[in-house]
CSV table of C-alpha atoms in Angstrom, one decimal:
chain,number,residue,atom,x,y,z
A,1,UNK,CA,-20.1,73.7,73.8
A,2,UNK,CA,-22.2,71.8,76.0
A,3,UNK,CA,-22.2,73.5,79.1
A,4,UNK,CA,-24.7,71.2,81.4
A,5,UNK,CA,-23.0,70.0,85.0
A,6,UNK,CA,-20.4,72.3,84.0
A,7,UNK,CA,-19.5,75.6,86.5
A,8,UNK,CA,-17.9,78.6,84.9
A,9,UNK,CA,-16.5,81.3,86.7
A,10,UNK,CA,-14.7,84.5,85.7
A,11,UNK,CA,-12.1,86.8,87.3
A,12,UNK,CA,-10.1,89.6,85.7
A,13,UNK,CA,-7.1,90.5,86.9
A,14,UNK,CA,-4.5,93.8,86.6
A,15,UNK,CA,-1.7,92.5,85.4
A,16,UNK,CA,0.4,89.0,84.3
A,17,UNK,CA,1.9,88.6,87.9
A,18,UNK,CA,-1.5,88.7,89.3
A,19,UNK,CA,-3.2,86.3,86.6
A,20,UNK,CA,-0.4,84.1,87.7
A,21,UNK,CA,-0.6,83.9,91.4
A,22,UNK,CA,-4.3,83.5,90.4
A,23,UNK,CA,-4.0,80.5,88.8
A,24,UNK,CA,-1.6,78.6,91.2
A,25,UNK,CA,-4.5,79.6,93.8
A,26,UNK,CA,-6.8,78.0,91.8
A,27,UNK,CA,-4.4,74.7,91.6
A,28,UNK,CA,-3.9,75.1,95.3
A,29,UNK,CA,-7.5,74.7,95.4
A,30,UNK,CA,-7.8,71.4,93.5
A,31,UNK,CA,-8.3,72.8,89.8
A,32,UNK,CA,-6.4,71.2,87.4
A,33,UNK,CA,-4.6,72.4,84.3
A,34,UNK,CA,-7.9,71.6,82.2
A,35,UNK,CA,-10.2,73.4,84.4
A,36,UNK,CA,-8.4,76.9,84.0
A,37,UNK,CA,-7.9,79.6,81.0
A,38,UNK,CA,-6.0,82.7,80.2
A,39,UNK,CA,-7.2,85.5,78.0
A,40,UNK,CA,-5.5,88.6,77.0
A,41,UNK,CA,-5.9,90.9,74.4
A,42,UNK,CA,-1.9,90.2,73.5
A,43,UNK,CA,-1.6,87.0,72.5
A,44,UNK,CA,2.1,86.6,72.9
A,45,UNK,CA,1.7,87.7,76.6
A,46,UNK,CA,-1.0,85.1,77.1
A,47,UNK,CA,1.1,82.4,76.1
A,48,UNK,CA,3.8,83.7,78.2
A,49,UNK,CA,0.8,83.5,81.3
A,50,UNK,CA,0.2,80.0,80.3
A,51,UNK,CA,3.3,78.5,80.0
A,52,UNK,CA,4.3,80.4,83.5
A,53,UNK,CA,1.2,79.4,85.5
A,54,UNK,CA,0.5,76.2,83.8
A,55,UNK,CA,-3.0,76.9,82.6
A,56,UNK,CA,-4.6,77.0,78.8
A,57,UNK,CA,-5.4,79.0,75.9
A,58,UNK,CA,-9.4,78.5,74.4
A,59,UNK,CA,-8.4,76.6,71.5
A,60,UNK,CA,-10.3,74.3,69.4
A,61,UNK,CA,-11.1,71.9,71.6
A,62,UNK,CA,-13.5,75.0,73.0
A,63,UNK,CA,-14.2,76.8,69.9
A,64,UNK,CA,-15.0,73.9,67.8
A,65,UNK,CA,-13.5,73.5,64.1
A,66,UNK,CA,-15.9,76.1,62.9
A,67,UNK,CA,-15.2,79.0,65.5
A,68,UNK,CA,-11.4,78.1,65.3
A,69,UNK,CA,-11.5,79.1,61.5
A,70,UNK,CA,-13.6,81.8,61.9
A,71,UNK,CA,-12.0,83.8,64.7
A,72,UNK,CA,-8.7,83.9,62.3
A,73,UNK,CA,-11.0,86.3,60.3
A,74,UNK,CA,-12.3,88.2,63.2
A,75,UNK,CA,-11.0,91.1,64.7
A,76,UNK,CA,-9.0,90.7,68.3
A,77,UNK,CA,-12.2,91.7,70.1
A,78,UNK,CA,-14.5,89.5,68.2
A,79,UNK,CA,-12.3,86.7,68.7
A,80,UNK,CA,-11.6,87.4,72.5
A,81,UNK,CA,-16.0,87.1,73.0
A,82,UNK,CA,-16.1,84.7,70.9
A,83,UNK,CA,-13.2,82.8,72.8
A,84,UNK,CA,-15.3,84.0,76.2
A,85,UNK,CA,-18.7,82.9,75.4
A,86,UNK,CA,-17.6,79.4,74.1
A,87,UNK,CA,-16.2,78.9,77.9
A,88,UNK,CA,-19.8,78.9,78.7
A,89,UNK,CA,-20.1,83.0,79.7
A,90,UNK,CA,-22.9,85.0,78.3
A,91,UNK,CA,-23.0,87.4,75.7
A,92,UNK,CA,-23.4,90.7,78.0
A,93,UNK,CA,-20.7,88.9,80.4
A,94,UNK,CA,-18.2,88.8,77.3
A,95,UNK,CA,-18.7,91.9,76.0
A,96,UNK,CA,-18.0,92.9,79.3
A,97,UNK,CA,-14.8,91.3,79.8
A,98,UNK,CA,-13.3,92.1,76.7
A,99,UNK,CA,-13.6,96.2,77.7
A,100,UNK,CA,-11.7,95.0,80.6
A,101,UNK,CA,-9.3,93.3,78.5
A,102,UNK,CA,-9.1,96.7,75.9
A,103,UNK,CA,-7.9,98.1,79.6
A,104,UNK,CA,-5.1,95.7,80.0
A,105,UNK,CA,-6.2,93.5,82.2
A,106,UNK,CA,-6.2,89.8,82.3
A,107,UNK,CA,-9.4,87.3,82.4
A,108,UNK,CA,-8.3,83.8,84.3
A,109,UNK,CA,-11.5,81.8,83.8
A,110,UNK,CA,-12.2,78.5,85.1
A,111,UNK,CA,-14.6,75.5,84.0
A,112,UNK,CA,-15.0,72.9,86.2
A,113,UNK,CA,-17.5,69.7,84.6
A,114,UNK,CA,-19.2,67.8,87.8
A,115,UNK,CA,-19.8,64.3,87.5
């Protein structure tokens, strides 16, 4: 993903309730929908952050065809860096975040492209 004008920033959180009051700060603060993403190491709990906060999942639009098709063979924790590091993170950054995410916790991550 082409990551040039682009701003990424990270932020893990405890728990569902406070990845959710995350992201509506983030809104409050002029992000939109497309600016902000969930990741948890339980999918079905992500999706229940999304839909709640009105944020996204990294899908292929972020991962590309190629990445999409390979993190269905990957394990959780492969796909989760993989899912990290095509947000625009680094490798050491993802690798960090996912041990945070074998903890519990939840990464709200936003991407905003400037003009």
């Amino acid at each position: 993903m082409d990551s040039i004008g682009a701003q990424t920033f990270a932020k893990v959180l405890q728990n569902s309730v406070q990845a959710i009051e995350e992201v509506n700060r983030l809104h409050n603060s002029g992000y939109r929908k497309e600016d902000i993403y969930v990741i948890s190491h339980d999918q079905d709990r992500e999706g229940r952050i999304v839909d709640a906060a009105d944020s996204n999942e990294v899908g292929l639009k972020e991962e590309g065809l190629f990445g999409a098709i390979a993190n269905m063979f990957r394990s959780r924790g492969d796909a989760l860096r993989f899912k990290i590091t095509s947000l625009g993170l680094s490798d050491a950054e993802a690798k960090f975040y996912e041990k945070e995410l074998d903890l519990g916790k939840v990464l709200v991550i936003t991407k905003r492209t400037n003009p």
